[in-house]
Coordinates of C-alpha atoms in Angstrom, one line a residue:
Chain A
X262 CA 128.0 89.3 121.0
X263 CA 129.7 91.9 122.3
X264 CA 128.6 95.7 122.5
X265 CA 130.5 97.6 120.2
X266 CA 130.6 94.1 117.5
X267 CA 126.3 95.3 118.0
X268 CA 127.0 98.7 117.4
X269 CA 128.9 97.8 114.2
X270 CA 126.7 95.6 112.9
X271 CA 124.2 98.8 113.2
X272 CA 126.1 102.0 112.1
X273 CA 124.9 104.0 109.3
X274 CA 126.9 104.1 106.0
X275 CA 127.4 107.9 106.0
X276 CA 129.6 107.2 110.0
X277 CA 131.1 104.0 109.1
X278 CA 132.2 105.3 105.7
X279 CA 134.3 108.0 107.5
X280 CA 135.5 105.6 109.5
X281 CA 136.6 103.1 106.7
X282 CA 138.1 106.1 104.4
X283 CA 140.4 107.6 108.1
X284 CA 141.4 104.3 108.5
X285 CA 139.8 103.5 111.5
X286 CA 138.2 100.3 110.2
X287 CA 139.1 97.8 108.0
X288 CA 135.9 96.7 105.1
X289 CA 138.0 93.1 106.0
X290 CA 136.3 93.4 109.7
X291 CA 133.6 95.3 108.6
X292 CA 132.1 92.3 106.2
X293 CA 133.8 89.8 108.4
X294 CA 131.0 91.2 110.6
X295 CA 128.6 90.9 109.1
X296 CA 129.5 87.8 107.9
X297 CA 129.9 86.1 111.2
X298 CA 126.2 87.9 112.3
X299 CA 124.4 86.2 108.6
X300 CA 126.0 83.0 110.1
X301 CA 124.2 83.2 113.6
X302 CA 121.3 85.2 113.1
X303 CA 119.9 84.3 109.1
X304 CA 118.5 80.5 110.3
X305 CA 115.9 82.4 111.7
X306 CA 115.6 85.5 110.2
X307 CA 115.9 83.7 106.2
X308 CA 116.4 87.3 104.9
X309 CA 119.4 85.4 102.3
X310 CA 119.7 82.7 99.9
X311 CA 122.8 82.5 98.5
X312 CA 125.8 84.2 100.7
X313 CA 128.7 85.3 98.8
X314 CA 131.6 84.0 102.1
X315 CA 134.8 84.0 100.1
X316 CA 134.2 86.5 97.1
X317 CA 132.9 88.9 99.9
X318 CA 135.9 89.1 102.0
X319 CA 138.0 88.6 98.6
X320 CA 136.5 91.7 97.3
X321 CA 137.2 93.6 100.8
X322 CA 141.0 93.1 101.2
X323 CA 141.0 94.5 98.1
X324 CA 139.2 97.3 99.5
X325 CA 141.9 97.6 102.0
X326 CA 144.4 97.6 100.6
X327 CA 143.5 100.4 97.8
X328 CA 142.2 102.5 100.8
X329 CA 145.3 102.0 102.5
X330 CA 147.4 102.8 98.8
X331 CA 145.0 105.8 98.9
X332 CA 142.5 105.3 96.2
X333 CA 139.5 105.9 97.9
X334 CA 136.8 106.1 95.8
X335 CA 134.1 107.3 97.8
X336 CA 130.9 106.4 100.3
X337 CA 130.1 103.2 99.9
X338 CA 134.5 101.6 99.4
X339 CA 133.7 98.5 101.9
X340 CA 131.0 99.2 102.3
X341 CA 129.1 95.7 102.7
X342 CA 125.1 95.5 101.1
X343 CA 122.3 92.8 100.2
X344 CA 121.1 92.1 96.6
X345 CA 117.5 90.8 96.3
X346 CA 117.5 88.0 94.4
X347 CA 115.5 89.0 90.8
X348 CA 118.8 91.4 90.6
X349 CA 121.0 89.2 88.3
X350 CA 124.3 88.3 90.0
X351 CA 125.7 84.7 89.7
X352 CA 122.5 82.1 91.0
X353 CA 119.3 84.7 90.5
X354 CA 116.0 82.5 91.6
X355 CA 113.8 85.5 92.2
X356 CA 112.2 82.8 95.0
X357 CA 111.0 80.9 92.9
X358 CA 111.6 76.9 92.3
X359 CA 110.7 77.7 88.6
X360 CA 114.5 79.3 88.2
X361 CA 116.7 77.2 91.5
X362 CA 118.8 76.4 88.8
X363 CA 119.2 80.0 86.8
X364 CA 122.8 81.2 86.6
X365 CA 123.2 85.1 84.7
X366 CA 126.6 85.2 83.0
X367 CA 126.9 88.5 84.2
X368 CA 125.6 91.5 86.3
X369 CA 123.2 93.9 86.3
X370 CA 123.9 97.4 85.9
X371 CA 122.8 98.1 88.9
X372 CA 125.3 95.9 90.8
X373 CA 128.0 97.1 88.1
X374 CA 127.5 100.3 89.1
X375 CA 127.7 99.5 92.9
X376 CA 131.0 97.1 92.4
X377 CA 132.4 100.1 90.9
X378 CA 132.2 102.9 93.6
X379 CA 133.0 100.2 96.1
X380 CA 130.5 98.0 97.5
X381 CA 131.0 95.1 98.7
X382 CA 128.1 92.4 97.9
X383 CA 127.3 89.9 100.5
X384 CA 124.6 87.5 98.8
X385 CA 121.7 87.3 97.3
X386 CA 118.7 88.6 99.5
X387 CA 115.1 87.2 99.7
X388 CA 112.3 88.2 97.8
X389 CA 108.1 86.8 97.4
X390 CA 108.0 85.2 94.7
X391 CA 109.0 87.1 90.7
X392 CA 108.3 89.9 93.2
X393 CA 104.9 89.1 94.0
X394 CA 104.2 86.1 95.3
X395 CA 103.0 86.3 98.4
X396 CA 105.5 84.4 101.2
X397 CA 103.4 81.8 103.9
X398 CA 104.2 79.0 105.2
X399 CA 103.6 77.5 103.0
X400 CA 105.6 78.2 100.8
X401 CA 108.9 76.4 99.4
X402 CA 111.1 78.6 100.8
X403 CA 110.7 79.9 105.0
X404 CA 108.9 83.4 104.9
X405 CA 111.2 86.3 105.9
X406 CA 111.2 86.9 109.3
X407 CA 111.1 90.8 111.9
X408 CA 114.4 91.0 113.8
X409 CA 111.8 93.1 116.1
X410 CA 109.4 90.4 116.2
X411 CA 110.5 87.0 114.9
X412 CA 106.8 86.1 114.7
X413 CA 105.9 88.2 112.3
X414 CA 107.5 88.6 109.0
X415 CA 109.1 91.8 107.3
X416 CA 107.3 92.9 104.2
X417 CA 107.8 92.7 100.8
X418 CA 108.2 91.6 98.5
X419 CA 111.9 93.3 98.8
X420 CA 111.6 91.1 102.5
X421 CA 114.7 90.3 102.3
X422 CA 116.6 93.4 101.7
X423 CA 114.9 95.0 104.5
X424 CA 115.0 91.9 107.3
X425 CA 118.7 91.8 106.8
X426 CA 119.6 95.9 107.5
X427 CA 117.0 94.9 110.5
X428 CA 119.2 92.1 112.0
X429 CA 122.1 94.0 111.2
X430 CA 123.7 91.4 108.4
X431 CA 123.6 94.9 105.6
X432 CA 124.1 98.3 105.5
X433 CA 121.8 98.9 102.5
X434 CA 120.0 96.4 100.4
X435 CA 118.8 96.2 96.7
X436 CA 115.3 96.2 96.3
X437 CA 112.3 96.7 93.9
X438 CA 109.5 98.1 93.9
X439 CA 106.3 98.0 91.2
X440 CA 103.5 98.6 94.2
X441 CA 105.7 99.5 97.5
X442 CA 107.4 96.4 97.5
X443 CA 110.9 99.2 99.1
X444 CA 108.5 101.8 100.8
X445 CA 106.6 99.1 102.9
X446 CA 109.2 96.8 104.1
X447 CA 111.0 99.3 105.2
X448 CA 108.1 100.6 107.3
X449 CA 107.4 97.1 108.6
X450 CA 111.3 97.3 109.8
X451 CA 112.1 101.3 110.5
X452 CA 114.6 101.9 108.1
X453 CA 114.2 104.5 104.9
X454 CA 112.5 103.4 101.6
X455 CA 113.6 104.8 98.3
X456 CA 112.1 104.0 95.1
X457 CA 114.3 107.0 92.7
X458 CA 111.9 108.9 89.8
X459 CA 110.9 106.4 86.9
X460 CA 113.9 106.4 84.7
X461 CA 116.4 107.0 87.1
X462 CA 118.2 104.3 88.0
X463 CA 118.6 101.2 84.6
X464 CA 116.6 98.1 85.2
X465 CA 118.5 96.4 82.7
X466 CA 119.4 92.7 84.1
X467 CA 116.4 93.4 87.1
X468 CA 113.7 90.6 86.7
X469 CA 110.8 92.7 85.6
X470 CA 107.3 92.4 87.3
X471 CA 105.2 95.6 85.6
X472 CA 107.7 97.3 82.8
X473 CA 105.9 100.4 83.4
X474 CA 105.6 100.6 87.2
X475 CA 109.1 98.9 88.1
X476 CA 111.6 100.6 90.2
X477 CA 114.9 98.7 91.8
X478 CA 116.3 101.7 94.9
X479 CA 117.9 100.7 97.9
X480 CA 116.3 100.4 102.0
X481 CA 118.9 101.9 104.3
X482 CA 118.6 103.2 107.7
X483 CA 119.3 106.4 107.4
X484 CA 118.4 109.5 104.4
X485 CA 121.4 110.7 104.1
X486 CA 122.7 106.4 103.4
X487 CA 119.8 106.2 100.8
X488 CA 120.8 108.8 98.9
X489 CA 124.4 107.9 98.7
X490 CA 123.2 104.7 97.3
X491 CA 121.8 106.7 94.8
X492 CA 124.3 108.7 93.5
X493 CA 126.6 104.6 92.9
X494 CA 123.0 104.1 90.9
X495 CA 121.8 107.5 88.9
X496 CA 122.6 107.4 85.5
X497 CA 121.8 107.5 81.9
X498 CA 121.5 103.5 80.5
X499 CA 121.0 104.0 76.6
X500 CA 120.1 100.3 76.6
X501 CA 117.2 100.4 79.0
X502 CA 114.3 102.0 77.1
X503 CA 113.1 104.1 80.1
X504 CA 115.9 104.9 81.2
X505 CA 115.6 109.1 81.3
X506 CA 119.4 111.2 79.6
X507 CA 119.1 113.6 82.3
X508 CA 121.7 115.4 84.7
X509 CA 122.9 113.8 88.0
X510 CA 123.1 115.7 90.2
X511 CA 124.4 115.6 94.4
X512 CA 122.0 114.0 96.1
X513 CA 124.1 115.5 99.8
X514 CA 123.6 118.9 97.3
X515 CA 120.9 120.4 100.1
X516 CA 120.6 117.0 102.7
X517 CA 121.5 119.6 105.8
X518 CA 119.3 123.1 104.6
X519 CA 116.1 124.0 107.0
X520 CA 113.1 123.5 105.4
X521 CA 111.5 127.0 106.8
X522 CA 109.0 128.3 104.4
X523 CA 108.7 124.8 102.2
X524 CA 106.0 123.9 101.2
X525 CA 104.6 119.9 102.3
X526 CA 101.0 118.9 100.8
X527 CA 99.3 116.4 102.0
X528 CA 97.2 114.3 99.9
X529 CA 94.8 114.0 102.4
X530 CA 91.6 112.4 100.1
X531 CA 93.7 109.4 99.6
X532 CA 94.2 109.0 103.0
X533 CA 92.0 110.5 105.6
X534 CA 88.8 107.7 105.3
X535 CA 91.2 105.3 104.8
X536 CA 93.5 105.3 107.1
X537 CA 94.0 103.5 110.1
X538 CA 93.5 105.6 113.6
X539 CA 96.5 104.2 115.6
X540 CA 98.6 104.9 112.5
X541 CA 97.0 107.4 111.6
X542 CA 97.8 108.7 115.3
X543 CA 102.1 108.5 114.7
X544 CA 101.4 110.4 110.9
X545 CA 99.8 113.5 112.5
X546 CA 102.7 114.0 114.9
X547 CA 104.9 113.9 112.3
X548 CA 103.0 116.5 110.1
X549 CA 102.9 118.1 113.4
X550 CA 106.8 117.8 113.6
X551 CA 107.2 119.9 109.9
X552 CA 104.9 122.3 110.7
X553 CA 107.1 122.9 114.0
X554 CA 110.0 122.9 111.5
X555 CA 108.7 126.4 109.5
X556 CA 107.3 124.4 106.8
X557 CA 104.4 125.2 105.6
X558 CA 101.3 122.4 105.8
X559 CA 98.5 122.9 103.0
X560 CA 96.4 120.0 101.3
X561 CA 96.2 119.3 97.6
X562 CA 93.7 117.3 96.3
X563 CA 93.6 113.7 94.8
X564 CA 92.3 110.9 93.8
X565 CA 90.6 108.3 96.3
X566 CA 92.2 104.5 97.0
X567 CA 89.4 103.1 94.1
X568 CA 90.8 104.7 92.1
X569 CA 94.2 104.3 92.9
X570 CA 93.3 100.0 93.0
X571 CA 91.1 100.4 90.0
X572 CA 94.6 101.9 87.9
X573 CA 97.3 99.5 89.6
X574 CA 97.0 96.2 90.4
X575 CA 95.3 95.5 86.6
X576 CA 98.0 97.6 85.1
X577 CA 100.6 95.5 87.4
X578 CA 98.5 92.4 86.7
X579 CA 98.4 92.6 83.2
X580 CA 102.0 93.4 82.5
X581 CA 103.2 90.6 84.4
X582 CA 101.2 88.4 82.7
X583 CA 102.6 89.3 79.7
X584 CA 106.0 88.0 81.1
X585 CA 105.3 84.8 82.8
X586 CA 102.5 83.9 80.6
X587 CA 104.0 81.1 78.8
X588 CA 105.8 79.7 81.7
X589 CA 102.1 79.5 83.4
X590 CA 100.6 77.8 80.8
X591 CA 103.8 74.7 80.6
X592 CA 104.8 74.9 84.2
X593 CA 102.4 76.7 86.2
X594 CA 103.1 73.7 88.2
X595 CA 106.1 75.1 89.5
X596 CA 104.5 78.3 90.5
X597 CA 103.2 79.0 94.1
X598 CA 99.5 79.0 93.8
X599 CA 98.8 82.5 94.3
X600 CA 101.1 83.8 91.7
X601 CA 99.9 81.9 89.2
X602 CA 96.4 83.3 89.9
X603 CA 97.2 86.9 90.1
X604 CA 98.9 85.9 86.5
X605 CA 95.9 84.3 85.2
X606 CA 94.4 87.3 87.0
X607 CA 96.2 89.1 84.4
X608 CA 94.9 87.9 82.0
X609 CA 91.2 88.5 82.1
X610 CA 92.3 93.0 81.8
X611 CA 90.8 93.7 78.6
X612 CA 93.0 96.2 76.0
X613 CA 90.3 98.1 76.3
X614 CA 90.6 98.5 80.3
X615 CA 94.5 98.2 80.1
X616 CA 94.0 101.9 77.9
X617 CA 92.0 103.5 80.4
X618 CA 93.9 102.7 83.3
X619 CA 97.2 104.2 81.1
X620 CA 94.6 107.6 80.7
X621 CA 94.0 107.6 83.9
X622 CA 97.3 107.9 85.4
X623 CA 98.5 109.9 83.3
X624 CA 95.9 112.4 84.4
X625 CA 96.8 111.9 87.4
X626 CA 100.6 112.4 86.9
X627 CA 99.3 115.4 85.9
X628 CA 97.4 116.6 88.6
X629 CA 100.0 116.0 91.0
X630 CA 102.6 118.1 88.5
X631 CA 100.0 120.6 88.9
X632 CA 100.4 120.7 92.9
X633 CA 103.8 119.9 92.9
X634 CA 104.5 123.0 90.6
X635 CA 101.6 125.3 91.6
X636 CA 100.8 124.6 95.6
X637 CA 103.4 122.4 97.6
X638 CA 106.9 121.5 97.4
X639 CA 107.0 118.4 97.9
X640 CA 104.2 115.6 98.8
X641 CA 103.2 113.6 102.0
X642 CA 101.3 111.1 102.4
X643 CA 101.3 107.8 105.1
X644 CA 103.4 104.9 103.9
X645 CA 100.2 102.6 104.6
X646 CA 97.0 103.0 106.2
X647 CA 97.2 99.6 108.0
X648 CA 99.8 98.2 110.8
X649 CA 102.4 96.3 109.8
X650 CA 104.3 93.8 109.6
X651 CA 101.4 91.0 109.9
X652 CA 102.0 87.5 111.4
X653 CA 103.8 84.7 109.5
X654 CA 100.7 84.2 107.4
X655 CA 99.4 79.7 107.4
X656 CA 98.7 80.4 103.9
X657 CA 98.9 83.2 101.3
X658 CA 95.8 85.6 101.2
X659 CA 95.6 85.0 97.0
X660 CA 93.2 87.0 95.3
X661 CA 91.3 88.0 98.6
X662 CA 92.6 91.7 98.3
X663 CA 91.5 92.3 94.9
X664 CA 88.0 94.4 95.5
X665 CA 88.4 94.9 99.3
X666 CA 89.8 97.4 101.1
X667 CA 93.6 97.6 100.5
X668 CA 94.6 101.1 102.0
X669 CA 98.3 100.6 101.0
X670 CA 99.7 104.3 99.8
X671 CA 103.0 103.3 97.4
X672 CA 101.2 102.4 94.2
X673 CA 100.1 105.8 92.8
X674 CA 103.8 106.5 92.8
X675 CA 104.2 104.1 91.4
X676 CA 101.7 105.0 88.5
X677 CA 103.1 108.6 88.1
X678 CA 106.5 107.6 88.1
X679 CA 107.4 110.5 90.8
X680 CA 110.1 109.8 93.3
X681 CA 109.1 109.2 97.0
X682 CA 110.8 107.7 100.1
X683 CA 109.3 106.1 103.0
X684 CA 110.9 107.3 106.4
X685 CA 110.6 105.9 109.5
X686 CA 107.8 108.0 112.3
X687 CA 107.9 105.9 115.7
X688 CA 105.6 103.0 116.4
X689 CA 101.9 103.0 117.0
X690 CA 99.9 102.4 120.7
X691 CA 100.7 98.4 119.5
X692 CA 104.6 99.0 119.1
X693 CA 104.7 98.2 115.6
X694 CA 106.6 100.7 113.2
X695 CA 104.5 103.8 111.3
X696 CA 106.3 105.7 108.6
X697 CA 105.3 108.5 105.7
X698 CA 106.4 109.2 102.5
X699 CA 107.6 112.3 100.8
X700 CA 107.8 112.6 97.3
X701 CA 109.1 115.5 94.8
X702 CA 108.9 116.6 91.3
X703 CA 110.1 113.6 89.0
X704 CA 113.7 114.1 88.6
X705 CA 113.9 116.4 92.5
X706 CA 115.5 114.1 94.1
X707 CA 117.5 116.4 95.8
X708 CA 114.7 118.1 97.4
X709 CA 112.9 115.4 98.5
X710 CA 115.8 113.9 100.2
X711 CA 116.1 117.4 101.7
X712 CA 112.5 117.5 103.8
X713 CA 113.1 114.4 104.6
X714 CA 115.9 114.1 106.1
X715 CA 114.6 117.7 107.9
X716 CA 112.3 115.5 110.0
X717 CA 114.4 112.2 110.4
X718 CA 117.3 114.2 111.8
X719 CA 114.6 116.2 114.5
X720 CA 113.4 112.9 115.9
X721 CA 115.3 109.6 117.1
X722 CA 114.1 106.9 115.1
X723 CA 116.5 106.6 112.6
X724 CA 119.3 105.4 115.7
X725 CA 117.3 103.0 116.8
X726 CA 116.8 99.3 116.1
X727 CA 116.1 96.1 117.1
X728 CA 117.7 94.1 120.0
X729 CA 119.5 91.4 118.2
Chain B
X87 CA 77.4 83.8 80.0
X88 CA 78.5 84.3 83.8
X89 CA 81.6 85.2 85.6
X90 CA 82.9 81.6 86.1
X91 CA 82.0 81.2 82.5
X92 CA 83.8 84.4 81.7
X93 CA 86.8 83.7 83.3
X94 CA 86.9 79.7 81.9
X95 CA 86.4 81.2 78.4
X96 CA 89.1 83.9 78.6
X97 CA 91.6 81.7 79.8
X98 CA 90.8 79.4 77.6
X99 CA 91.8 82.4 74.8
X100 CA 96.1 81.6 75.9
X101 CA 95.1 78.1 76.1
X102 CA 95.0 78.2 79.9
X103 CA 93.1 75.6 81.7
X104 CA 92.3 76.4 85.3
X105 CA 92.0 74.9 88.3
X106 CA 89.1 74.3 91.1
X107 CA 91.4 75.8 93.3
X108 CA 92.1 78.7 90.7
X109 CA 88.6 79.4 90.0
X110 CA 88.0 80.0 93.3
X111 CA 90.1 83.0 93.3
X112 CA 89.9 84.2 89.4
X113 CA 85.7 84.6 90.0
X114 CA 85.2 86.9 92.9
X115 CA 88.3 89.1 91.9
X116 CA 87.2 89.2 88.2
X117 CA 83.6 90.2 89.0
X118 CA 85.8 93.4 91.3
X119 CA 87.8 93.9 88.2
X120 CA 84.3 95.1 86.1
X121 CA 83.4 97.5 89.4
X122 CA 87.3 99.1 88.5
X123 CA 86.2 99.6 85.1
X124 CA 83.2 102.0 86.4
X125 CA 85.5 104.2 88.5
X126 CA 88.2 104.5 85.7
X127 CA 85.5 105.6 83.9
X128 CA 84.1 108.1 86.7
X129 CA 87.7 109.6 86.4
X130 CA 87.9 110.4 82.4
X131 CA 84.4 111.9 82.6
X132 CA 85.9 114.3 85.1
X133 CA 87.6 115.6 82.3
X134 CA 86.5 116.8 78.2
X135 CA 87.0 114.4 76.2
X136 CA 89.5 116.8 74.4
X137 CA 91.8 117.2 76.8
X138 CA 91.5 112.9 77.4
X139 CA 92.4 113.0 73.7
X140 CA 95.3 114.8 74.7
X141 CA 96.6 112.2 77.5
X142 CA 100.4 111.1 76.0
X143 CA 100.1 107.4 76.2
X144 CA 101.6 107.7 79.1
X145 CA 104.3 104.9 79.2
X146 CA 106.6 105.2 81.3
X147 CA 104.7 107.2 82.9
X148 CA 107.2 110.6 83.5
X149 CA 109.7 110.9 80.8
X150 CA 108.0 111.1 77.7
X151 CA 106.5 114.2 79.0
X152 CA 109.0 115.5 81.6
X153 CA 110.1 118.5 79.2
X154 CA 106.4 119.8 80.2
X155 CA 107.6 120.6 83.6
X156 CA 110.8 121.8 83.6

């Protein structure tokens, strides 16, 4: 593949949209580049379940004509994207054998908004079954592979969305996050992964995993690209009961401001004792970089891993069980065994436990809000405390992680609702990608983007990609 | 009633009969869940009961209470 095509495939949205606006390149040419790469690489990566070859080319021609007439809609106009296959749009399988024949009657709200902004939808990307049944070689569909190392998986559950970007088969792709399913694959693949504040983006038409924890959001190559996609997605939806009726700011407003004097609060109690030293070594360099950029680093008290796990997983699985129990009873054999067991486990969570966890998550939320008001401007911590992504598994780990140390640090912001972004910060001594999270006050994504971008622009990680 | 019997009984409330393969995963996971209850109870003990009772009923976790932080 020619190097120019390679450069085009791994461009940022920011750079590509400027070229499209100047008419230096056509959305048709960009889309054809994506489609030819998908044809060539998807049989190895398995990132897409469905590709809309004809439809997306037709949309690209329409975008080209609009732009030629001077009707440029904005930075997503003519940009090809992937969509996790739990978003309703045409055939929507949720990665499950139980939904192979399901065809959505209309696009979900998020896709309507992306199309309205001019994005071109390439296809539906792979997901863990219903966004949680972990893929393995025993799954009915091939696990998504990392373009960095085809023997490894791409992280999950938004595995196809991450896998597509990493292989130069999309410029951004939508994921969903209930415990870390955007930020974790983003870390695995050296991407940016964004979960905005709970209520910022409508979930209507996206298959739920756990109502009080679910957040839609994009994976992308850069912080600014993430902000541009969020700009298209954000807004009140009166038909989503969790949607927040709050103003939508310009998410790029403070992107290029320096961060001197800003206070970054480390949630060290959560990760210091549990984080793999190889991961921590890379993360600590990112903290030092922030110090060199003029930020003040402070420590903020927080819960530890046992408390995080005690709140997150029983809440998630009991809500998921409420969604799936009827199907499990009537056609459980169509679910992956480990998916079925997760749901059964959720049915074992008592009402009192769920309410206890609800009280505790409010307590954590209040503590973090107090810290963000009193002690710091943003919070920082690693995305995960273990190396990733793992080799493609022969079979699913099932419920084995429950009760054992599982050092994923993303769920804390799912159950508090704070906006959080994963930023890549290099490779560990084994060559595996490492990332960290920046979180901010509710609905203050602008500050979160500012701090994340300041680090990103000081390091080369966002310019790197797999050689594929 | 041991853990295995508890799991079977609780799933029976939902008209679900787990397989042996399911039970091999579910029983240790259920025992871990019981341990987590203690973790949560200890968390709430760090606050006075009065404060604990004032916690909003928490979901959605942020927006029901966002007025306090703006």
